[in-house]
């Protein structure tokens, strides 16, 4: 039986919320009124076939690519699905980082991939180690999948490591899919999309996590035109045509992306300072220090994570994501960038439970 569900999404949609919600992964919502859109800029129906031209151009401009290399999709979720479903057939060998975002695993299982894992180990600070990819790659490998920034750790992959992985992929005729939904949270010297590193690279991303514009479902794939075309055609079997008002709003958002980004950046940067202080004061959790990103994965040094999260919720009205969704059963993930007061209070409450767990 093929997998037809995601345990993580079910949990996220039904059980993640709490008064102090640290189970988030992206920044808080950007309010529509701050985009200063007027009703006459919107319309119900429009000229959207294989893309809406103004949106194709706006995405292409942001990414420094030709519009023919852009496939607009419903969020990074659909971008990942379309990209993987176009690139692989059932039974194909796919290399997937471990730990990773659960939906990448679920979607690959749904597509019938033969998944092999390469480790981004905690001991190695969750770094992408090309030697690990070399260890598992075979002439049968069709696709290598990873996240940058890494979900759950927010670790940034250096360009050199990506180039090495690209070279390995090329040597066996495989592609590299890089989910870059968190990459624009690198606010200083933001790396260019890895699409620019070679024709074997395919990138997926969206305006959701870093910009707080999830409701627009503006995601996209960057791929060479000969791959972009079949991705568009596969999309005809799914969403086919996006909601046009969302396309129009996405064009406006892309024109004002700096303003949208700055709002979230302030909150993320405040929260990251709070996280650093918290980690310095609590040796009962450990995590690699990162400079950027909206998530951190914390190891609980002593005690049971399920019991810890249960107490956190019932005694302290605070939620975090169980590490089991990332195949890290001794860990939990927390999110930044929504509301600094909520984050401060959430950390304080985590600290209260930690203080009683570690004694
Ligand atoms: C690595 C990764 N990719 C994709 C997504 C989904 O993004 P979107 O909301 O754009 O579909 C998430 C959401 O948490 C994610 O963490």
PDB file of C-alpha atoms in Angstrom, residues 33-337:
ATOM      1  CA  UNK A  33      -3.687  46.226   5.021  1.00  0.00           C
ATOM      2  CA  UNK A  34       0.081  46.828   5.178  1.00  0.00           C
ATOM      3  CA  UNK A  35       0.403  45.929   1.496  1.00  0.00           C
ATOM      4  CA  UNK A  36      -1.816  48.960   0.728  1.00  0.00           C
ATOM      5  CA  UNK A  37      -3.687  47.150  -2.010  1.00  0.00           C
ATOM      6  CA  UNK A  38      -6.776  48.777  -3.500  1.00  0.00           C
ATOM      7  CA  UNK A  39      -9.788  46.835  -4.716  1.00  0.00           C
ATOM      8  CA  UNK A  40      -9.303  48.016  -8.304  1.00  0.00           C
ATOM      9  CA  UNK A  41      -5.959  46.179  -8.373  1.00  0.00           C
ATOM     10  CA  UNK A  42      -7.810  42.897  -7.873  1.00  0.00           C
ATOM     11  CA  UNK A  43      -9.966  40.814 -10.200  1.00  0.00           C
ATOM     12  CA  UNK A  44     -11.632  37.427  -9.942  1.00  0.00           C
ATOM     13  CA  UNK A  45     -10.594  35.933 -13.278  1.00  0.00           C
ATOM     14  CA  UNK A  46      -7.495  36.503 -15.368  1.00  0.00           C
ATOM     15  CA  UNK A  47      -5.274  35.245 -18.125  1.00  0.00           C
ATOM     16  CA  UNK A  48      -3.515  32.357 -16.423  1.00  0.00           C
ATOM     17  CA  UNK A  49      -2.572  29.269 -18.417  1.00  0.00           C
ATOM     18  CA  UNK A  50       0.930  27.897 -17.885  1.00  0.00           C
ATOM     19  CA  UNK A  51       1.586  30.730 -15.490  1.00  0.00           C
ATOM     20  CA  UNK A  52       0.293  34.290 -15.186  1.00  0.00           C
ATOM     21  CA  UNK A  53       2.851  36.347 -17.137  1.00  0.00           C
ATOM     22  CA  UNK A  54       3.304  39.238 -14.632  1.00  0.00           C
ATOM     23  CA  UNK A  55       3.823  36.740 -11.811  1.00  0.00           C
ATOM     24  CA  UNK A  56       6.200  34.603 -13.881  1.00  0.00           C
ATOM     25  CA  UNK A  57       8.263  37.726 -14.563  1.00  0.00           C
ATOM     26  CA  UNK A  58       8.188  38.915 -10.942  1.00  0.00           C
ATOM     27  CA  UNK A  59       9.429  35.527  -9.655  1.00  0.00           C
ATOM     28  CA  UNK A  60      12.040  35.298 -12.425  1.00  0.00           C
ATOM     29  CA  UNK A  61      13.318  38.785 -11.549  1.00  0.00           C
ATOM     30  CA  UNK A  62      13.580  37.979  -7.853  1.00  0.00           C
ATOM     31  CA  UNK A  63      15.525  34.774  -8.598  1.00  0.00           C
ATOM     32  CA  UNK A  64      17.680  36.110 -11.459  1.00  0.00           C
ATOM     33  CA  UNK A  65      16.443  33.462 -13.899  1.00  0.00           C
ATOM     34  CA  UNK A  66      14.571  33.279 -17.210  1.00  0.00           C
ATOM     35  CA  UNK A  67      10.739  33.099 -16.801  1.00  0.00           C
ATOM     36  CA  UNK A  68      10.819  29.800 -18.737  1.00  0.00           C
ATOM     37  CA  UNK A  69      12.616  28.267 -15.752  1.00  0.00           C
ATOM     38  CA  UNK A  70       9.812  29.181 -13.301  1.00  0.00           C
ATOM     39  CA  UNK A  71       6.895  26.861 -12.482  1.00  0.00           C
ATOM     40  CA  UNK A  72       4.419  28.565 -10.180  1.00  0.00           C
ATOM     41  CA  UNK A  73       2.888  26.106  -7.686  1.00  0.00           C
ATOM     42  CA  UNK A  74       0.601  26.085  -4.656  1.00  0.00           C
ATOM     43  CA  UNK A  75       3.242  26.644  -1.968  1.00  0.00           C
ATOM     44  CA  UNK A  76       6.522  24.817  -1.553  1.00  0.00           C
ATOM     45  CA  UNK A  77       4.426  21.756  -0.722  1.00  0.00           C
ATOM     46  CA  UNK A  78       2.999  21.486  -4.232  1.00  0.00           C
ATOM     47  CA  UNK A  79       6.303  22.619  -5.728  1.00  0.00           C
ATOM     48  CA  UNK A  80       8.022  19.661  -4.033  1.00  0.00           C
ATOM     49  CA  UNK A  81       5.319  17.278  -5.125  1.00  0.00           C
ATOM     50  CA  UNK A  82       5.352  18.403  -8.781  1.00  0.00           C
ATOM     51  CA  UNK A  83       9.138  18.442  -8.962  1.00  0.00           C
ATOM     52  CA  UNK A  84       9.567  14.979  -7.438  1.00  0.00           C
ATOM     53  CA  UNK A  85       6.681  13.431  -9.381  1.00  0.00           C
ATOM     54  CA  UNK A  86       8.137  14.750 -12.641  1.00  0.00           C
ATOM     55  CA  UNK A  87      11.646  13.529 -11.874  1.00  0.00           C
ATOM     56  CA  UNK A  88      11.047  10.011 -10.597  1.00  0.00           C
ATOM     57  CA  UNK A  89       9.119   6.854 -11.396  1.00  0.00           C
ATOM     58  CA  UNK A  90       7.964   4.278  -8.833  1.00  0.00           C
ATOM     59  CA  UNK A  91      10.945   2.203  -7.689  1.00  0.00           C
ATOM     60  CA  UNK A  92      13.522   4.875  -8.542  1.00  0.00           C
ATOM     61  CA  UNK A  93      16.349   5.379  -6.074  1.00  0.00           C
ATOM     62  CA  UNK A  94      16.207   8.698  -4.237  1.00  0.00           C
ATOM     63  CA  UNK A  95      18.726   9.915  -1.641  1.00  0.00           C
ATOM     64  CA  UNK A  96      17.128  11.913   1.159  1.00  0.00           C
ATOM     65  CA  UNK A  97      18.839  13.734   4.029  1.00  0.00           C
ATOM     66  CA  UNK A  98      18.230  12.502   7.579  1.00  0.00           C
ATOM     67  CA  UNK A  99      16.798  14.228   9.571  1.00  0.00           C
ATOM     68  CA  UNK A 100      14.465  16.075   7.244  1.00  0.00           C
ATOM     69  CA  UNK A 101      11.017  17.641   6.833  1.00  0.00           C
ATOM     70  CA  UNK A 102       8.490  14.832   7.163  1.00  0.00           C
ATOM     71  CA  UNK A 103       6.451  15.789   4.091  1.00  0.00           C
ATOM     72  CA  UNK A 104       9.439  15.176   1.835  1.00  0.00           C
ATOM     73  CA  UNK A 105       9.576  11.606   3.110  1.00  0.00           C
ATOM     74  CA  UNK A 106       5.789  11.121   2.896  1.00  0.00           C
ATOM     75  CA  UNK A 107       5.596  12.499  -0.635  1.00  0.00           C
ATOM     76  CA  UNK A 108       8.470  10.299  -1.807  1.00  0.00           C
ATOM     77  CA  UNK A 109       6.777   7.274  -0.236  1.00  0.00           C
ATOM     78  CA  UNK A 110       3.501   8.223  -1.938  1.00  0.00           C
ATOM     79  CA  UNK A 111       5.381   8.388  -5.245  1.00  0.00           C
ATOM     80  CA  UNK A 112       6.820   4.910  -4.647  1.00  0.00           C
ATOM     81  CA  UNK A 113      10.467   6.002  -4.439  1.00  0.00           C
ATOM     82  CA  UNK A 114      13.127   3.625  -3.131  1.00  0.00           C
ATOM     83  CA  UNK A 115      14.480   5.967  -0.461  1.00  0.00           C
ATOM     84  CA  UNK A 116      18.071   5.805   0.804  1.00  0.00           C
ATOM     85  CA  UNK A 117      19.245   8.133   3.537  1.00  0.00           C
ATOM     86  CA  UNK A 118      22.371  10.205   3.986  1.00  0.00           C
ATOM     87  CA  UNK A 119      23.003  11.477   7.455  1.00  0.00           C
ATOM     88  CA  UNK A 120      23.225  15.089   8.567  1.00  0.00           C
ATOM     89  CA  UNK A 121      24.258  14.021  12.031  1.00  0.00           C
ATOM     90  CA  UNK A 122      23.758  15.957  15.223  1.00  0.00           C
ATOM     91  CA  UNK A 123      27.404  15.267  16.182  1.00  0.00           C
ATOM     92  CA  UNK A 124      28.408  17.014  12.959  1.00  0.00           C
ATOM     93  CA  UNK A 125      26.097  19.966  13.701  1.00  0.00           C
ATOM     94  CA  UNK A 126      23.569  18.747  11.068  1.00  0.00           C
ATOM     95  CA  UNK A 127      26.026  19.852   8.360  1.00  0.00           C
ATOM     96  CA  UNK A 128      25.592  18.531   4.824  1.00  0.00           C
ATOM     97  CA  UNK A 129      28.591  16.263   4.346  1.00  0.00           C
ATOM     98  CA  UNK A 130      29.173  15.392   0.654  1.00  0.00           C
ATOM     99  CA  UNK A 131      31.151  12.323   1.803  1.00  0.00           C
ATOM    100  CA  UNK A 132      27.895  10.973   3.253  1.00  0.00           C
ATOM    101  CA  UNK A 133      26.180  11.441  -0.127  1.00  0.00           C
ATOM    102  CA  UNK A 134      29.129   9.744  -1.817  1.00  0.00           C
ATOM    103  CA  UNK A 135      28.730   6.818   0.598  1.00  0.00           C
ATOM    104  CA  UNK A 136      25.157   6.057  -0.515  1.00  0.00           C
ATOM    105  CA  UNK A 137      24.998   7.211  -4.143  1.00  0.00           C
ATOM    106  CA  UNK A 138      24.862   4.534  -6.839  1.00  0.00           C
ATOM    107  CA  UNK A 139      24.555   4.555 -10.645  1.00  0.00           C
ATOM    108  CA  UNK A 140      20.814   3.953 -10.041  1.00  0.00           C
ATOM    109  CA  UNK A 141      20.313   7.181  -8.056  1.00  0.00           C
ATOM    110  CA  UNK A 142      17.866   9.491  -9.847  1.00  0.00           C
ATOM    111  CA  UNK A 143      17.434  12.265  -7.310  1.00  0.00           C
ATOM    112  CA  UNK A 144      19.081  13.743  -4.202  1.00  0.00           C
ATOM    113  CA  UNK A 145      16.802  15.731  -1.874  1.00  0.00           C
ATOM    114  CA  UNK A 146      17.773  18.189   0.849  1.00  0.00           C
ATOM    115  CA  UNK A 147      16.644  21.354   2.621  1.00  0.00           C
ATOM    116  CA  UNK A 148      18.566  24.639   2.895  1.00  0.00           C
ATOM    117  CA  UNK A 149      18.192  26.120   5.459  1.00  0.00           C
ATOM    118  CA  UNK A 150      17.890  22.700   7.010  1.00  0.00           C
ATOM    119  CA  UNK A 151      14.544  21.831   8.583  1.00  0.00           C
ATOM    120  CA  UNK A 152      14.613  21.225  11.569  1.00  0.00           C
ATOM    121  CA  UNK A 153      17.997  22.715  12.535  1.00  0.00           C
ATOM    122  CA  UNK A 154      18.159  25.889  10.350  1.00  0.00           C
ATOM    123  CA  UNK A 155      21.775  25.025   9.469  1.00  0.00           C
ATOM    124  CA  UNK A 156      22.962  26.765   6.286  1.00  0.00           C
ATOM    125  CA  UNK A 157      24.623  24.613   3.605  1.00  0.00           C
ATOM    126  CA  UNK A 158      27.751  26.263   2.169  1.00  0.00           C
ATOM    127  CA  UNK A 159      27.863  26.664  -1.611  1.00  0.00           C
ATOM    128  CA  UNK A 160      30.969  24.482  -1.798  1.00  0.00           C
ATOM    129  CA  UNK A 161      29.134  21.505  -0.280  1.00  0.00           C
ATOM    130  CA  UNK A 162      26.244  22.023  -2.702  1.00  0.00           C
ATOM    131  CA  UNK A 163      28.662  22.100  -5.632  1.00  0.00           C
ATOM    132  CA  UNK A 164      30.205  18.821  -4.480  1.00  0.00           C
ATOM    133  CA  UNK A 165      26.775  17.210  -4.213  1.00  0.00           C
ATOM    134  CA  UNK A 166      25.940  18.586  -7.676  1.00  0.00           C
ATOM    135  CA  UNK A 167      29.083  16.973  -9.066  1.00  0.00           C
ATOM    136  CA  UNK A 168      28.174  13.631  -7.499  1.00  0.00           C
ATOM    137  CA  UNK A 169      24.676  13.856  -8.987  1.00  0.00           C
ATOM    138  CA  UNK A 170      26.043  14.717 -12.422  1.00  0.00           C
ATOM    139  CA  UNK A 171      28.395  11.737 -12.313  1.00  0.00           C
ATOM    140  CA  UNK A 172      25.391   9.361 -12.249  1.00  0.00           C
ATOM    141  CA  UNK A 173      22.921  11.491 -14.271  1.00  0.00           C
ATOM    142  CA  UNK A 174      20.801  12.429 -11.228  1.00  0.00           C
ATOM    143  CA  UNK A 175      19.222  15.732 -10.166  1.00  0.00           C
ATOM    144  CA  UNK A 176      19.504  17.596  -6.858  1.00  0.00           C
ATOM    145  CA  UNK A 177      16.292  19.021  -5.390  1.00  0.00           C
ATOM    146  CA  UNK A 178      16.949  21.761  -2.838  1.00  0.00           C
ATOM    147  CA  UNK A 179      13.977  22.925  -0.787  1.00  0.00           C
ATOM    148  CA  UNK A 180      14.927  26.544  -0.060  1.00  0.00           C
ATOM    149  CA  UNK A 181      11.754  27.671   1.673  1.00  0.00           C
ATOM    150  CA  UNK A 182      13.795  29.072   4.611  1.00  0.00           C
ATOM    151  CA  UNK A 183      16.791  30.400   2.655  1.00  0.00           C
ATOM    152  CA  UNK A 184      15.675  34.049   2.524  1.00  0.00           C
ATOM    153  CA  UNK A 185      15.847  34.089   6.328  1.00  0.00           C
ATOM    154  CA  UNK A 186      19.587  34.520   5.750  1.00  0.00           C
ATOM    155  CA  UNK A 187      19.219  38.287   5.818  1.00  0.00           C
ATOM    156  CA  UNK A 188      22.903  39.104   5.307  1.00  0.00           C
ATOM    157  CA  UNK A 189      24.602  37.994   2.072  1.00  0.00           C
ATOM    158  CA  UNK A 190      21.562  35.919   1.182  1.00  0.00           C
ATOM    159  CA  UNK A 191      22.832  33.044  -0.995  1.00  0.00           C
ATOM    160  CA  UNK A 192      21.545  32.923  -4.562  1.00  0.00           C
ATOM    161  CA  UNK A 193      19.168  30.055  -5.358  1.00  0.00           C
ATOM    162  CA  UNK A 194      21.204  26.872  -5.886  1.00  0.00           C
ATOM    163  CA  UNK A 195      19.546  26.646  -9.324  1.00  0.00           C
ATOM    164  CA  UNK A 196      22.477  28.820 -10.435  1.00  0.00           C
ATOM    165  CA  UNK A 197      25.010  26.157  -9.447  1.00  0.00           C
ATOM    166  CA  UNK A 198      24.343  23.889 -12.430  1.00  0.00           C
ATOM    167  CA  UNK A 199      21.641  22.319 -14.629  1.00  0.00           C
ATOM    168  CA  UNK A 200      21.240  19.353 -12.246  1.00  0.00           C
ATOM    169  CA  UNK A 201      19.858  21.668  -9.524  1.00  0.00           C
ATOM    170  CA  UNK A 202      16.137  22.130  -9.028  1.00  0.00           C
ATOM    171  CA  UNK A 203      14.901  24.552  -6.390  1.00  0.00           C
ATOM    172  CA  UNK A 204      11.575  24.779  -4.598  1.00  0.00           C
ATOM    173  CA  UNK A 205      10.444  27.662  -2.424  1.00  0.00           C
ATOM    174  CA  UNK A 206       7.588  30.063  -1.658  1.00  0.00           C
ATOM    175  CA  UNK A 207       6.547  33.302   0.020  1.00  0.00           C
ATOM    176  CA  UNK A 208       5.237  31.397   3.036  1.00  0.00           C
ATOM    177  CA  UNK A 209       7.754  30.793   5.823  1.00  0.00           C
ATOM    178  CA  UNK A 210      10.050  33.825   5.617  1.00  0.00           C
ATOM    179  CA  UNK A 211       7.489  36.404   4.505  1.00  0.00           C
ATOM    180  CA  UNK A 212       4.322  35.507   6.401  1.00  0.00           C
ATOM    181  CA  UNK A 213       2.296  35.281   3.174  1.00  0.00           C
ATOM    182  CA  UNK A 214       1.262  31.659   3.431  1.00  0.00           C
ATOM    183  CA  UNK A 215      -2.364  32.402   2.462  1.00  0.00           C
ATOM    184  CA  UNK A 216      -1.293  33.423  -1.045  1.00  0.00           C
ATOM    185  CA  UNK A 217       0.099  29.915  -1.615  1.00  0.00           C
ATOM    186  CA  UNK A 218       2.694  31.513  -3.873  1.00  0.00           C
ATOM    187  CA  UNK A 219       5.333  28.836  -4.366  1.00  0.00           C
ATOM    188  CA  UNK A 220       7.501  27.928  -7.293  1.00  0.00           C
ATOM    189  CA  UNK A 221      10.029  25.550  -8.818  1.00  0.00           C
ATOM    190  CA  UNK A 222      13.174  26.683 -10.600  1.00  0.00           C
ATOM    191  CA  UNK A 223      14.148  24.127 -13.238  1.00  0.00           C
ATOM    192  CA  UNK A 224      15.630  24.031 -16.728  1.00  0.00           C
ATOM    193  CA  UNK A 225      12.899  24.691 -19.365  1.00  0.00           C
ATOM    194  CA  UNK A 226      12.923  21.054 -20.580  1.00  0.00           C
ATOM    195  CA  UNK A 227      11.933  20.001 -17.045  1.00  0.00           C
ATOM    196  CA  UNK A 228       9.738  23.012 -16.300  1.00  0.00           C
ATOM    197  CA  UNK A 229       7.408  22.157 -19.195  1.00  0.00           C
ATOM    198  CA  UNK A 230       6.480  18.627 -17.987  1.00  0.00           C
ATOM    199  CA  UNK A 231       6.051  20.026 -14.459  1.00  0.00           C
ATOM    200  CA  UNK A 232       3.461  22.498 -15.758  1.00  0.00           C
ATOM    201  CA  UNK A 233       1.697  19.696 -17.587  1.00  0.00           C
ATOM    202  CA  UNK A 234       1.676  17.455 -14.542  1.00  0.00           C
ATOM    203  CA  UNK A 235       0.103  20.326 -12.621  1.00  0.00           C
ATOM    204  CA  UNK A 236      -2.851  20.078 -15.021  1.00  0.00           C
ATOM    205  CA  UNK A 237      -3.713  16.842 -13.208  1.00  0.00           C
ATOM    206  CA  UNK A 238      -3.793  18.638  -9.828  1.00  0.00           C
ATOM    207  CA  UNK A 239      -4.557  22.320  -9.159  1.00  0.00           C
ATOM    208  CA  UNK A 240      -4.392  23.202 -12.886  1.00  0.00           C
ATOM    209  CA  UNK A 241      -5.192  26.945 -12.499  1.00  0.00           C
ATOM    210  CA  UNK A 242      -4.423  29.005  -9.374  1.00  0.00           C
ATOM    211  CA  UNK A 243      -6.836  31.451  -7.741  1.00  0.00           C
ATOM    212  CA  UNK A 244      -6.333  34.641  -9.749  1.00  0.00           C
ATOM    213  CA  UNK A 245      -6.745  37.126  -6.854  1.00  0.00           C
ATOM    214  CA  UNK A 246      -3.858  35.291  -5.159  1.00  0.00           C
ATOM    215  CA  UNK A 247      -1.739  35.659  -8.298  1.00  0.00           C
ATOM    216  CA  UNK A 248      -2.428  39.419  -8.387  1.00  0.00           C
ATOM    217  CA  UNK A 249      -1.634  39.798  -4.686  1.00  0.00           C
ATOM    218  CA  UNK A 250       1.539  37.751  -5.149  1.00  0.00           C
ATOM    219  CA  UNK A 251       2.753  40.144  -7.856  1.00  0.00           C
ATOM    220  CA  UNK A 252       2.128  43.090  -5.492  1.00  0.00           C
ATOM    221  CA  UNK A 253       3.855  41.263  -2.624  1.00  0.00           C
ATOM    222  CA  UNK A 254       6.902  40.525  -4.798  1.00  0.00           C
ATOM    223  CA  UNK A 255       7.089  44.219  -5.755  1.00  0.00           C
ATOM    224  CA  UNK A 256       7.170  45.077  -2.027  1.00  0.00           C
ATOM    225  CA  UNK A 257       9.173  42.128  -0.791  1.00  0.00           C
ATOM    226  CA  UNK A 258      11.781  44.182   1.097  1.00  0.00           C
ATOM    227  CA  UNK A 259       9.077  45.850   3.166  1.00  0.00           C
ATOM    228  CA  UNK A 260       7.411  42.488   3.820  1.00  0.00           C
ATOM    229  CA  UNK A 261      10.728  40.956   4.835  1.00  0.00           C
ATOM    230  CA  UNK A 262      11.815  43.748   7.184  1.00  0.00           C
ATOM    231  CA  UNK A 263       8.717  43.380   9.325  1.00  0.00           C
ATOM    232  CA  UNK A 264       9.409  39.697   9.972  1.00  0.00           C
ATOM    233  CA  UNK A 265      13.154  40.168  10.262  1.00  0.00           C
ATOM    234  CA  UNK A 266      12.806  42.389  13.331  1.00  0.00           C
ATOM    235  CA  UNK A 267      10.814  39.729  15.161  1.00  0.00           C
ATOM    236  CA  UNK A 268      13.070  36.860  14.067  1.00  0.00           C
ATOM    237  CA  UNK A 269      16.194  38.731  15.183  1.00  0.00           C
ATOM    238  CA  UNK A 270      14.709  39.582  18.585  1.00  0.00           C
ATOM    239  CA  UNK A 271      13.639  35.980  19.055  1.00  0.00           C
ATOM    240  CA  UNK A 272      17.053  34.674  18.086  1.00  0.00           C
ATOM    241  CA  UNK A 273      18.685  36.813  20.797  1.00  0.00           C
ATOM    242  CA  UNK A 274      16.233  35.364  23.320  1.00  0.00           C
ATOM    243  CA  UNK A 275      17.010  31.837  22.118  1.00  0.00           C
ATOM    244  CA  UNK A 276      20.763  32.386  22.491  1.00  0.00           C
ATOM    245  CA  UNK A 277      20.277  33.637  26.081  1.00  0.00           C
ATOM    246  CA  UNK A 278      18.010  30.714  26.865  1.00  0.00           C
ATOM    247  CA  UNK A 279      20.538  28.184  25.536  1.00  0.00           C
ATOM    248  CA  UNK A 280      23.344  29.761  27.554  1.00  0.00           C
ATOM    249  CA  UNK A 281      21.248  29.461  30.724  1.00  0.00           C
ATOM    250  CA  UNK A 282      19.893  25.939  30.181  1.00  0.00           C
ATOM    251  CA  UNK A 283      22.397  23.141  29.890  1.00  0.00           C
ATOM    252  CA  UNK A 284      19.599  20.557  30.048  1.00  0.00           C
ATOM    253  CA  UNK A 285      18.998  21.152  26.319  1.00  0.00           C
ATOM    254  CA  UNK A 286      21.533  21.263  23.516  1.00  0.00           C
ATOM    255  CA  UNK A 287      21.499  22.364  19.888  1.00  0.00           C
ATOM    256  CA  UNK A 288      24.057  23.592  17.362  1.00  0.00           C
ATOM    257  CA  UNK A 289      24.210  27.398  17.399  1.00  0.00           C
ATOM    258  CA  UNK A 290      22.964  28.905  14.135  1.00  0.00           C
ATOM    259  CA  UNK A 291      22.994  32.461  12.827  1.00  0.00           C
ATOM    260  CA  UNK A 292      19.773  32.464  10.851  1.00  0.00           C
ATOM    261  CA  UNK A 293      16.409  30.772  10.523  1.00  0.00           C
ATOM    262  CA  UNK A 294      13.061  30.412  12.201  1.00  0.00           C
ATOM    263  CA  UNK A 295      13.424  26.969  13.787  1.00  0.00           C
ATOM    264  CA  UNK A 296      15.770  25.242  16.222  1.00  0.00           C
ATOM    265  CA  UNK A 297      15.856  21.572  17.179  1.00  0.00           C
ATOM    266  CA  UNK A 298      16.700  21.027  20.833  1.00  0.00           C
ATOM    267  CA  UNK A 299      17.944  17.785  22.393  1.00  0.00           C
ATOM    268  CA  UNK A 300      16.520  17.062  25.813  1.00  0.00           C
ATOM    269  CA  UNK A 301      19.622  15.911  27.657  1.00  0.00           C
ATOM    270  CA  UNK A 302      17.684  14.063  30.408  1.00  0.00           C
ATOM    271  CA  UNK A 303      14.163  12.713  30.460  1.00  0.00           C
ATOM    272  CA  UNK A 304      11.501  11.638  28.031  1.00  0.00           C
ATOM    273  CA  UNK A 305      10.404  14.099  25.324  1.00  0.00           C
ATOM    274  CA  UNK A 306       6.780  12.886  25.161  1.00  0.00           C
ATOM    275  CA  UNK A 307       6.349  13.375  28.906  1.00  0.00           C
ATOM    276  CA  UNK A 308       8.154  16.702  28.732  1.00  0.00           C
ATOM    277  CA  UNK A 309       5.906  18.006  25.913  1.00  0.00           C
ATOM    278  CA  UNK A 310       2.802  16.702  27.652  1.00  0.00           C
ATOM    279  CA  UNK A 311       3.690  18.595  30.852  1.00  0.00           C
ATOM    280  CA  UNK A 312       4.648  21.652  28.817  1.00  0.00           C
ATOM    281  CA  UNK A 313       1.203  21.698  27.271  1.00  0.00           C
ATOM    282  CA  UNK A 314      -0.939  20.827  30.285  1.00  0.00           C
ATOM    283  CA  UNK A 315       0.962  22.758  32.981  1.00  0.00           C
ATOM    284  CA  UNK A 316       2.306  25.647  30.896  1.00  0.00           C
ATOM    285  CA  UNK A 317      -0.066  26.019  27.875  1.00  0.00           C
ATOM    286  CA  UNK A 318       2.955  25.850  25.572  1.00  0.00           C
ATOM    287  CA  UNK A 319       3.515  23.730  22.460  1.00  0.00           C
ATOM    288  CA  UNK A 320       6.574  22.574  20.531  1.00  0.00           C
ATOM    289  CA  UNK A 321       6.977  19.994  17.759  1.00  0.00           C
ATOM    290  CA  UNK A 322       7.890  16.456  18.889  1.00  0.00           C
ATOM    291  CA  UNK A 323      11.250  15.415  17.462  1.00  0.00           C
ATOM    292  CA  UNK A 324       9.787  12.077  16.326  1.00  0.00           C
ATOM    293  CA  UNK A 325       8.476  13.899  13.240  1.00  0.00           C
ATOM    294  CA  UNK A 326      12.121  14.407  12.308  1.00  0.00           C
ATOM    295  CA  UNK A 327      13.211  10.914  13.406  1.00  0.00           C
ATOM    296  CA  UNK A 328      14.811  12.558  16.463  1.00  0.00           C
ATOM    297  CA  UNK A 329      12.931  11.040  19.427  1.00  0.00           C
ATOM    298  CA  UNK A 330      15.019  12.818  22.102  1.00  0.00           C
ATOM    299  CA  UNK A 331      14.402  16.255  20.640  1.00  0.00           C
ATOM    300  CA  UNK A 332      11.745  18.919  20.165  1.00  0.00           C
ATOM    301  CA  UNK A 333      11.585  21.776  17.646  1.00  0.00           C
ATOM    302  CA  UNK A 334      10.715  25.363  18.470  1.00  0.00           C
ATOM    303  CA  UNK A 335       9.811  28.174  16.071  1.00  0.00           C
ATOM    304  CA  UNK A 336      10.663  31.874  16.029  1.00  0.00           C
ATOM    305  CA  UNK A 337       9.431  34.986  14.248  1.00  0.00           C
TER     306      UNK A 337
END
